[in-house]
């Protein structure tokens, strides 16, 4: 189900036909990122304990079989099925005690059983393990009332992994699950993509650092700390983050300097068409290649992507919510491409609206939403505000993700099915 078609329906002034004609859809923009952003070159080998969040450049193979030997799945008694002839109960002599980490000292026969613990090697001659709850121990003898099945409670060697088996492909992003598999495969170090070098430039002469003194014309800087937090991942090396004077010469100078240091420059503000929007003119003056500028979304319509030599540029809008939303949609996709991740972008799922929605059609609207429960059919219900305000961030901490409101739709009733993109904070 696609809820973000190319726009053709006019709405408010910024959705007039002459404006909409120059816009592309979300999927078209993501397609352009996919075509133009190849993984950066370079890799390094890191210990598994420091590999969380890194992206493999080489596949991982098991260094041996896992488990390496037949072992007990629980505490109990290792037995030979030949002991269970006729009708029970059956009483056997306990001939050995096998804790985890020690090898059996004797084989199990038709007349004996071995006390065994979880993870311990199965003694020769054993066909099954009977859990301790199903045994009655008396001195050096143990009695069983039920005949076990062959292989009961035995973990077979190689049942999890075979020696040489491919465990992970290149492009896998290493999280706790992937690292667990690497460790089980005996791999103590992995070859990963080098960190992506990213520079952040925030425009706006009116902004001041959060907590600083502001006069009547100043506002606190939201974009710098917000995007620094978003960029604080193991895949990224933040080589620069700061404000730049809001004029074309200053922006040009910063872009020129940082293009030689970074793989990706992220800017906020200056990508619209006003007289005080200087990022795009500065980029054009330096001979940069704009691959798209303007996407049919609300908020974030001016989002721009291009290349300056070998450096990529992502121009986010200046309003904080717009910057956040466009980073979630396009910034994370660009980082996935540049770091060579094979996993698809965050998966949208369907939810139902908890209230009526009335809106101006014309662009796909991405609205903050919170998961508030389930309907009678087990579908998730989302709550949301009545409108999207690109400069307001107060509800962001209360939101679980974004809902996609179709471009051509001016009304959705309560219970309508919409797409939902959860936020990924890890």
Short mmCIF file of C-alpha atoms in Angstrom, two decimals:
data_model
loop_
_atom_site.label_atom_id
_atom_site.label_comp_id
_atom_site.label_asym_id
_atom_site.label_seq_id
_atom_site.Cartn_x
_atom_site.Cartn_y
_atom_site.Cartn_z
CA UNK A 1 0.00 0.00 0.00
CA UNK A 2 1.61 3.27 -1.13
CA UNK A 3 0.41 6.44 0.55
CA UNK A 4 2.91 8.87 -0.96
CA UNK A 5 2.12 9.25 -4.68
CA UNK A 6 3.40 12.07 -6.89
CA UNK A 7 1.45 15.20 -6.08
CA UNK A 8 -1.03 16.71 -8.49
CA UNK A 9 -3.68 18.22 -6.24
CA UNK A 10 -3.23 21.90 -5.36
CA UNK A 11 -3.71 23.03 -1.79
CA UNK A 12 -2.36 26.11 -0.02
CA UNK A 13 -0.14 28.70 -1.68
CA UNK A 14 3.02 26.61 -1.34
CA UNK A 15 1.13 23.75 -2.99
CA UNK A 16 0.14 25.78 -6.06
CA UNK A 17 0.57 23.91 -9.38
CA UNK A 18 3.68 25.84 -10.38
CA UNK A 19 5.27 24.95 -7.02
CA UNK A 20 4.20 21.31 -6.98
CA UNK A 21 5.47 20.74 -10.50
CA UNK A 22 9.02 21.20 -9.28
CA UNK A 23 8.69 18.76 -6.39
CA UNK A 24 9.41 15.05 -6.34
CA UNK A 25 7.96 12.35 -4.10
CA UNK A 26 9.65 10.84 -1.06
CA UNK A 27 10.36 7.61 -2.89
CA UNK A 28 11.83 9.44 -5.87
CA UNK A 29 14.16 11.37 -3.57
CA UNK A 30 15.22 8.19 -1.77
CA UNK A 31 15.84 6.59 -5.16
CA UNK A 32 18.19 9.44 -6.12
CA UNK A 33 20.09 9.01 -2.85
CA UNK A 34 20.40 5.30 -3.55
CA UNK A 35 21.76 5.90 -7.06
CA UNK A 36 24.30 8.59 -6.13
CA UNK A 37 25.56 7.52 -2.69
CA UNK A 38 28.06 4.66 -2.78
CA UNK A 39 29.86 3.36 0.33
CA UNK A 40 32.95 5.35 1.23
CA UNK A 41 36.27 3.54 0.81
CA UNK A 42 38.32 2.21 3.70
CA UNK A 43 37.93 -0.40 6.41
CA UNK A 44 39.51 -1.42 9.70
CA UNK A 45 39.61 -4.44 11.97
CA UNK A 46 38.16 -3.95 15.44
CA UNK A 47 37.73 -6.27 18.45
CA UNK A 48 34.26 -7.70 18.78
CA UNK A 49 33.80 -5.88 22.08
CA UNK A 50 34.10 -2.54 20.26
CA UNK A 51 32.12 -3.47 17.16
CA UNK A 52 28.59 -2.45 18.17
CA UNK A 53 26.97 -0.30 15.48
CA UNK A 54 29.73 -0.87 12.91
CA UNK A 55 29.09 -2.21 9.40
CA UNK A 56 30.85 -5.31 8.10
CA UNK A 57 32.94 -5.04 4.94
CA UNK A 58 33.77 -8.76 4.96
CA UNK A 59 31.48 -11.69 5.74
CA UNK A 60 31.86 -13.62 8.98
CA UNK A 61 32.35 -17.41 8.91
CA UNK A 62 32.25 -19.84 11.82
CA UNK A 63 35.73 -20.88 12.95
CA UNK A 64 34.38 -24.18 14.24
CA UNK A 65 31.15 -26.05 14.84
CA UNK A 66 28.76 -24.80 17.50
CA UNK A 67 28.25 -26.39 19.91
CA UNK A 68 31.68 -28.01 19.57
CA UNK A 69 30.54 -31.28 21.19
CA UNK A 70 27.35 -33.05 22.21
CA UNK A 71 26.30 -31.54 25.54
CA UNK A 72 23.50 -31.62 28.05
CA UNK A 73 20.61 -29.18 27.69
CA UNK A 74 19.86 -29.32 31.43
CA UNK A 75 20.88 -30.66 34.81
CA UNK A 76 20.07 -34.35 35.13
CA UNK A 77 21.41 -37.82 34.37
CA UNK A 78 23.01 -39.17 31.21
CA UNK A 79 21.75 -42.67 30.44
CA UNK A 80 21.98 -45.51 27.93
CA UNK A 81 18.62 -46.57 26.49
CA UNK A 82 19.59 -50.21 26.92
CA UNK A 83 19.07 -49.63 30.66
CA UNK A 84 15.32 -49.28 30.15
CA UNK A 85 14.35 -52.80 29.23
CA UNK A 86 10.99 -54.08 30.35
CA UNK A 87 8.67 -52.04 32.56
CA UNK A 88 9.86 -49.51 35.09
CA UNK A 89 10.79 -48.20 37.48
CA UNK A 90 14.49 -48.59 36.66
CA UNK A 91 17.29 -48.12 39.19
CA UNK A 92 20.86 -47.48 38.03
CA UNK A 93 24.20 -46.94 39.69
CA UNK A 94 25.62 -43.40 39.42
CA UNK A 95 29.12 -43.92 38.00
CA UNK A 96 30.30 -40.37 37.24
CA UNK A 97 29.68 -36.69 37.87
CA UNK A 98 30.18 -34.36 34.86
CA UNK A 99 30.01 -30.58 35.48
CA UNK A 100 30.30 -28.04 32.66
CA UNK A 101 33.91 -27.48 31.69
CA UNK A 102 35.08 -30.99 32.55
CA UNK A 103 35.37 -34.12 30.40
CA UNK A 104 33.60 -37.35 31.42
CA UNK A 105 35.83 -39.85 33.22
CA UNK A 106 33.93 -43.02 32.34
CA UNK A 107 31.48 -44.28 29.74
CA UNK A 108 27.83 -44.92 30.57
CA UNK A 109 26.72 -48.55 30.34
CA UNK A 110 23.39 -50.37 30.46
CA UNK A 111 23.72 -50.54 34.23
CA UNK A 112 24.94 -47.01 35.04
CA UNK A 113 24.02 -43.34 34.79
CA UNK A 114 26.19 -40.22 35.01
CA UNK A 115 25.18 -37.13 36.99
CA UNK A 116 25.47 -34.31 34.45
CA UNK A 117 24.98 -30.54 34.41
CA UNK A 118 23.86 -28.07 31.74
CA UNK A 119 26.52 -27.59 29.06
CA UNK A 120 28.66 -30.55 30.13
CA UNK A 121 29.92 -33.02 27.48
CA UNK A 122 27.78 -36.11 26.99
CA UNK A 123 29.65 -39.21 28.24
CA UNK A 124 30.37 -42.01 25.76
CA UNK A 125 27.57 -44.56 25.66
CA UNK A 126 24.84 -42.03 26.52
CA UNK A 127 21.70 -41.82 24.39
CA UNK A 128 19.65 -39.36 26.44
CA UNK A 129 19.59 -37.05 29.43
CA UNK A 130 16.80 -37.31 31.97
CA UNK A 131 16.20 -34.08 33.87
CA UNK A 132 16.82 -34.16 37.60
CA UNK A 133 13.15 -33.40 38.35
CA UNK A 134 12.25 -36.81 36.86
CA UNK A 135 14.79 -38.75 38.95
CA UNK A 136 14.88 -39.96 42.55
CA UNK A 137 18.42 -40.09 43.94
CA UNK A 138 19.25 -42.40 46.83
CA UNK A 139 22.90 -42.52 47.75
CA UNK A 140 24.85 -43.77 44.73
CA UNK A 141 21.74 -44.95 42.92
CA UNK A 142 19.11 -43.14 40.89
CA UNK A 143 15.61 -44.33 39.99
CA UNK A 144 13.54 -43.35 36.92
CA UNK A 145 9.83 -44.00 36.32
CA UNK A 146 9.67 -43.04 32.62
CA UNK A 147 11.63 -44.33 29.62
CA UNK A 148 13.43 -41.46 27.79
CA UNK A 149 13.43 -40.87 24.06
CA UNK A 150 16.63 -41.23 22.06
CA UNK A 151 18.50 -37.90 22.04
CA UNK A 152 16.30 -36.40 24.73
CA UNK A 153 17.81 -33.20 26.22
CA UNK A 154 21.03 -33.54 24.22
CA UNK A 155 22.37 -30.60 22.19
CA UNK A 156 24.15 -32.10 19.20
CA UNK A 157 27.55 -30.86 18.02
CA UNK A 158 27.18 -28.46 15.09
CA UNK A 159 23.42 -28.13 15.52
CA UNK A 160 23.75 -24.32 15.65
CA UNK A 161 26.66 -23.66 13.26
CA UNK A 162 28.86 -25.80 11.02
CA UNK A 163 32.56 -25.07 10.68
CA UNK A 164 33.10 -22.59 7.85
CA UNK A 165 29.40 -21.67 7.65
CA UNK A 166 28.70 -18.05 6.68
CA UNK A 167 27.15 -16.33 9.67
CA UNK A 168 26.86 -12.72 8.45
CA UNK A 169 27.23 -11.04 5.07
CA UNK A 170 29.17 -7.88 4.34
CA UNK A 171 26.90 -4.91 4.92
CA UNK A 172 25.43 -6.22 8.16
CA UNK A 173 25.19 -3.64 10.92
CA UNK A 174 26.42 -5.18 14.16
CA UNK A 175 23.96 -5.06 17.04
CA UNK A 176 23.74 -7.33 20.09
CA UNK A 177 22.20 -10.19 18.07
CA UNK A 178 24.85 -10.09 15.36
CA UNK A 179 27.65 -9.81 17.92
CA UNK A 180 26.25 -12.83 19.77
CA UNK A 181 26.40 -14.87 16.55
CA UNK A 182 29.99 -13.73 15.88
CA UNK A 183 31.07 -14.70 19.38
CA UNK A 184 29.40 -18.12 19.09
CA UNK A 185 31.26 -18.58 15.79
CA UNK A 186 34.56 -17.98 17.60
CA UNK A 187 35.23 -14.66 15.88
CA UNK A 188 37.00 -12.20 18.15
CA UNK A 189 37.59 -9.38 15.66
CA UNK A 190 35.70 -8.17 12.58
CA UNK A 191 36.52 -6.06 9.52
CA UNK A 192 34.23 -3.05 9.34
CA UNK A 193 33.63 0.08 7.29
CA UNK A 194 35.66 3.03 8.48
CA UNK A 195 33.64 5.68 10.25
CA UNK A 196 31.81 8.12 8.00
CA UNK A 197 33.24 11.63 8.40
CA UNK A 198 30.36 14.09 8.81
CA UNK A 199 30.39 17.87 9.26
CA UNK A 200 27.41 19.82 10.59
CA UNK A 201 26.84 23.49 9.72
CA UNK A 202 23.91 25.35 11.27
CA UNK A 203 22.92 28.71 9.76
CA UNK A 204 20.92 31.48 11.38
CA UNK A 205 22.26 34.70 12.87
CA UNK A 206 19.31 34.72 15.27
CA UNK A 207 20.26 31.51 17.12
CA UNK A 208 22.20 31.31 20.37
CA UNK A 209 23.44 28.27 22.29
CA UNK A 210 20.80 26.77 24.56
CA UNK A 211 21.03 28.41 27.96
CA UNK A 212 22.79 31.52 26.67
CA UNK A 213 21.39 35.00 27.14
CA UNK A 214 19.01 35.95 24.31
CA UNK A 215 17.74 39.39 23.41
CA UNK A 216 14.37 40.10 21.84
CA UNK A 217 15.53 38.99 18.37
CA UNK A 218 17.30 35.76 19.38
CA UNK A 219 16.19 32.15 19.84
CA UNK A 220 17.97 29.18 21.32
CA UNK A 221 19.75 26.81 18.95
CA UNK A 222 17.83 23.53 18.67
CA UNK A 223 19.35 22.10 15.50
CA UNK A 224 22.96 21.80 16.66
CA UNK A 225 22.37 19.68 19.79
CA UNK A 226 19.52 17.76 18.15
CA UNK A 227 21.51 16.75 15.09
CA UNK A 228 24.71 16.15 17.06
CA UNK A 229 22.69 13.63 19.06
CA UNK A 230 21.36 12.05 15.86
CA UNK A 231 24.90 11.84 14.44
CA UNK A 232 26.35 10.31 17.59
CA UNK A 233 26.56 6.73 16.33
CA UNK A 234 29.47 4.28 16.01
CA UNK A 235 29.26 4.59 12.21
CA UNK A 236 29.95 8.33 12.23
CA UNK A 237 32.92 10.52 13.11
CA UNK A 238 31.65 14.06 13.60
CA UNK A 239 34.56 16.17 12.34
CA UNK A 240 32.87 19.55 12.79
CA UNK A 241 29.71 20.95 14.34
CA UNK A 242 28.88 24.60 14.73
CA UNK A 243 27.16 27.77 13.60
CA UNK A 244 28.15 29.66 10.48
CA UNK A 245 27.44 33.33 9.77
CA UNK A 246 24.28 33.75 7.74
CA UNK A 247 25.77 35.11 4.51
CA UNK A 248 26.82 33.50 1.27
CA UNK A 249 30.54 34.22 1.57
CA UNK A 250 30.78 32.65 5.04
CA UNK A 251 28.80 29.61 3.96
CA UNK A 252 30.93 29.20 0.82
CA UNK A 253 34.11 29.38 2.86
CA UNK A 254 32.86 26.75 5.32
CA UNK A 255 31.66 24.43 2.56
CA UNK A 256 35.00 24.70 0.76
CA UNK A 257 36.98 23.97 3.90
CA UNK A 258 34.83 21.08 5.08
CA UNK A 259 34.45 19.41 1.68
CA UNK A 260 38.10 18.41 1.96
CA UNK A 261 37.61 16.88 5.42
CA UNK A 262 34.21 15.24 5.33
CA UNK A 263 32.38 12.58 3.36
CA UNK A 264 29.08 14.30 4.14
CA UNK A 265 28.21 17.88 5.03
CA UNK A 266 24.85 18.43 6.70
CA UNK A 267 23.51 21.98 6.82
CA UNK A 268 20.35 23.40 8.31
CA UNK A 269 18.59 26.44 6.89
CA UNK A 270 19.28 28.42 3.76
CA UNK A 271 17.79 25.96 1.26
CA UNK A 272 14.54 27.78 0.49
CA UNK A 273 14.14 30.65 -1.96
CA UNK A 274 14.20 33.72 0.29
CA UNK A 275 16.70 36.56 0.17
CA UNK A 276 18.26 35.33 3.43
CA UNK A 277 18.64 31.74 2.26
CA UNK A 278 22.33 31.38 1.46
CA UNK A 279 23.23 27.67 1.61
CA UNK A 280 21.99 26.70 -1.82
CA UNK A 281 23.42 29.80 -3.60
CA UNK A 282 26.77 29.13 -1.89
CA UNK A 283 26.70 25.51 -3.00
CA UNK A 284 25.83 26.54 -6.58
CA UNK A 285 28.65 29.11 -6.63
CA UNK A 286 31.15 26.39 -5.75
CA UNK A 287 30.05 24.27 -8.73
CA UNK A 288 28.18 21.69 -6.67
CA UNK A 289 25.81 19.26 -8.37
CA UNK A 290 22.26 19.41 -6.99
CA UNK A 291 20.56 16.03 -7.37
CA UNK A 292 17.23 17.11 -5.98
CA UNK A 293 15.87 20.23 -4.33
CA UNK A 294 12.32 20.21 -3.06
CA UNK A 295 10.31 17.16 -2.04
CA UNK A 296 6.54 17.01 -1.85
CA UNK A 297 6.33 16.67 1.92
CA UNK A 298 5.13 18.69 4.87
CA UNK A 299 7.16 19.66 6.82
CA UNK A 300 10.52 19.83 5.03
CA UNK A 301 9.67 20.73 1.45
CA UNK A 302 13.02 22.55 0.73
CA UNK A 303 15.18 19.49 1.56
CA UNK A 304 18.12 19.42 -0.87
CA UNK A 305 20.74 16.81 -1.75
CA UNK A 306 23.83 17.19 -3.88
CA UNK A 307 27.53 16.55 -4.30
CA UNK A 308 30.58 18.80 -4.07
CA UNK A 309 33.45 16.83 -5.56
CA UNK A 310 33.58 13.57 -3.62
CA UNK A 311 31.69 15.09 -0.68
CA UNK A 312 27.94 14.69 -0.31
CA UNK A 313 25.74 17.55 0.88
CA UNK A 314 22.37 17.26 2.59
CA UNK A 315 20.64 20.59 3.09
CA UNK A 316 17.98 20.33 5.77
CA UNK A 317 15.39 23.07 6.39
CA UNK A 318 16.06 25.40 9.29
CA UNK A 319 12.88 24.90 11.32
CA UNK A 320 13.69 22.28 13.98
CA UNK A 321 10.80 19.89 13.35
CA UNK A 322 11.44 20.08 9.60
CA UNK A 323 15.12 19.38 10.17
CA UNK A 324 14.31 16.44 12.43
CA UNK A 325 11.75 14.90 10.08
CA UNK A 326 13.92 15.24 6.97
CA UNK A 327 16.89 13.78 8.81
CA UNK A 328 14.76 10.81 9.86
CA UNK A 329 13.63 10.20 6.28
CA UNK A 330 16.59 11.22 4.14
CA UNK A 331 19.58 11.62 6.46
CA UNK A 332 19.38 8.11 7.88
CA UNK A 333 18.93 6.69 4.35
CA UNK A 334 22.02 8.58 3.15
CA UNK A 335 24.11 7.32 6.07
CA UNK A 336 22.99 3.74 5.35
CA UNK A 337 24.13 4.11 1.74
CA UNK A 338 27.46 5.75 2.54
CA UNK A 339 28.31 3.16 5.20
CA UNK A 340 27.38 0.22 2.96
CA UNK A 341 24.57 -1.17 5.08
CA UNK A 342 22.67 -3.97 3.40
CA UNK A 343 19.60 -3.75 5.65
CA UNK A 344 16.66 -1.85 4.15
CA UNK A 345 15.62 1.48 5.56
CA UNK A 346 13.29 1.56 8.54
CA UNK A 347 10.12 -0.35 7.74
CA UNK A 348 6.77 1.42 7.79
CA UNK A 349 3.78 -0.42 9.13
CA UNK A 350 0.06 0.22 9.10
CA UNK A 351 -1.81 1.77 12.01
CA UNK A 352 -5.26 3.31 12.41
CA UNK A 353 -6.07 6.89 13.29
CA UNK A 354 -7.56 7.61 16.69
CA UNK A 355 -9.47 10.71 15.51
CA UNK A 356 -10.65 12.52 12.39
CA UNK A 357 -8.03 14.37 10.35
CA UNK A 358 -8.83 17.41 8.23
CA UNK A 359 -5.99 19.03 6.31
CA UNK A 360 -5.04 20.91 3.16
CA UNK A 361 -4.14 18.47 0.38
CA UNK A 362 -1.16 18.90 -1.93
CA UNK A 363 1.82 17.33 -0.16
CA UNK A 364 2.35 14.14 1.80
CA UNK A 365 2.19 15.24 5.43
CA UNK A 366 4.43 13.59 8.00
CA UNK A 367 2.79 14.17 11.34
CA UNK A 368 4.13 13.31 14.80
CA UNK A 369 2.11 10.46 16.29
CA UNK A 370 1.95 8.42 19.49
CA UNK A 371 0.88 4.80 19.87
CA UNK A 372 -2.08 4.87 22.24
CA UNK A 373 -3.53 1.35 22.15
CA UNK A 374 -5.26 -1.23 19.98
CA UNK A 375 -8.66 -1.43 18.34
CA UNK A 376 -11.04 -4.40 18.42
CA UNK A 377 -9.17 -6.03 15.53
CA UNK A 378 -5.80 -5.80 17.26
CA UNK A 379 -4.55 -2.93 15.11
CA UNK A 380 -2.43 -0.21 16.68
CA UNK A 381 -4.10 3.17 17.16
CA UNK A 382 -2.21 6.45 16.91
CA UNK A 383 -2.94 9.80 18.47
CA UNK A 384 -1.72 13.12 17.07
CA UNK A 385 -2.27 16.87 17.13
CA UNK A 386 -4.62 18.66 14.75
CA UNK A 387 -1.84 20.20 12.66
CA UNK A 388 1.88 20.06 11.95
CA UNK A 389 3.94 23.07 13.03
CA UNK A 390 7.47 22.99 11.62
CA UNK A 391 8.96 25.10 14.41
CA UNK A 392 7.47 23.25 17.37
CA UNK A 393 9.39 20.45 19.07
CA UNK A 394 7.63 20.21 22.43
CA UNK A 395 5.69 17.08 21.46
CA UNK A 396 8.66 15.24 19.98
CA UNK A 397 9.55 13.43 23.23
CA UNK A 398 5.96 12.19 23.48
CA UNK A 399 5.89 10.83 19.92
CA UNK A 400 6.69 7.30 18.80
CA UNK A 401 7.02 8.04 15.10
CA UNK A 402 5.51 9.68 12.05
CA UNK A 403 2.28 8.97 10.21
CA UNK A 404 2.10 9.52 6.45
CA UNK A 405 -1.01 11.41 5.36
CA UNK A 406 -1.62 10.97 1.62
CA UNK A 407 -1.03 14.03 -0.56
CA UNK A 408 -4.41 14.07 -2.24
CA UNK A 409 -6.49 13.49 0.91
CA UNK A 410 -8.13 16.36 2.80
CA UNK A 411 -10.07 14.19 5.25
CA UNK A 412 -9.45 10.89 7.01
CA UNK A 413 -12.03 9.54 9.47
CA UNK A 414 -11.16 8.01 12.79
CA UNK A 415 -10.13 4.40 12.19
CA UNK A 416 -8.55 5.13 8.80
CA UNK A 417 -5.52 3.05 7.85
CA UNK A 418 -2.29 5.05 7.46
CA UNK A 419 1.40 4.24 7.29
CA UNK A 420 3.55 4.70 10.37
CA UNK A 421 7.34 5.05 10.57
CA UNK A 422 8.70 4.40 14.06
CA UNK A 423 11.60 6.48 15.30
CA UNK A 424 14.89 4.61 15.57
CA UNK A 425 16.85 5.96 18.53
CA UNK A 426 19.34 3.16 18.92
#
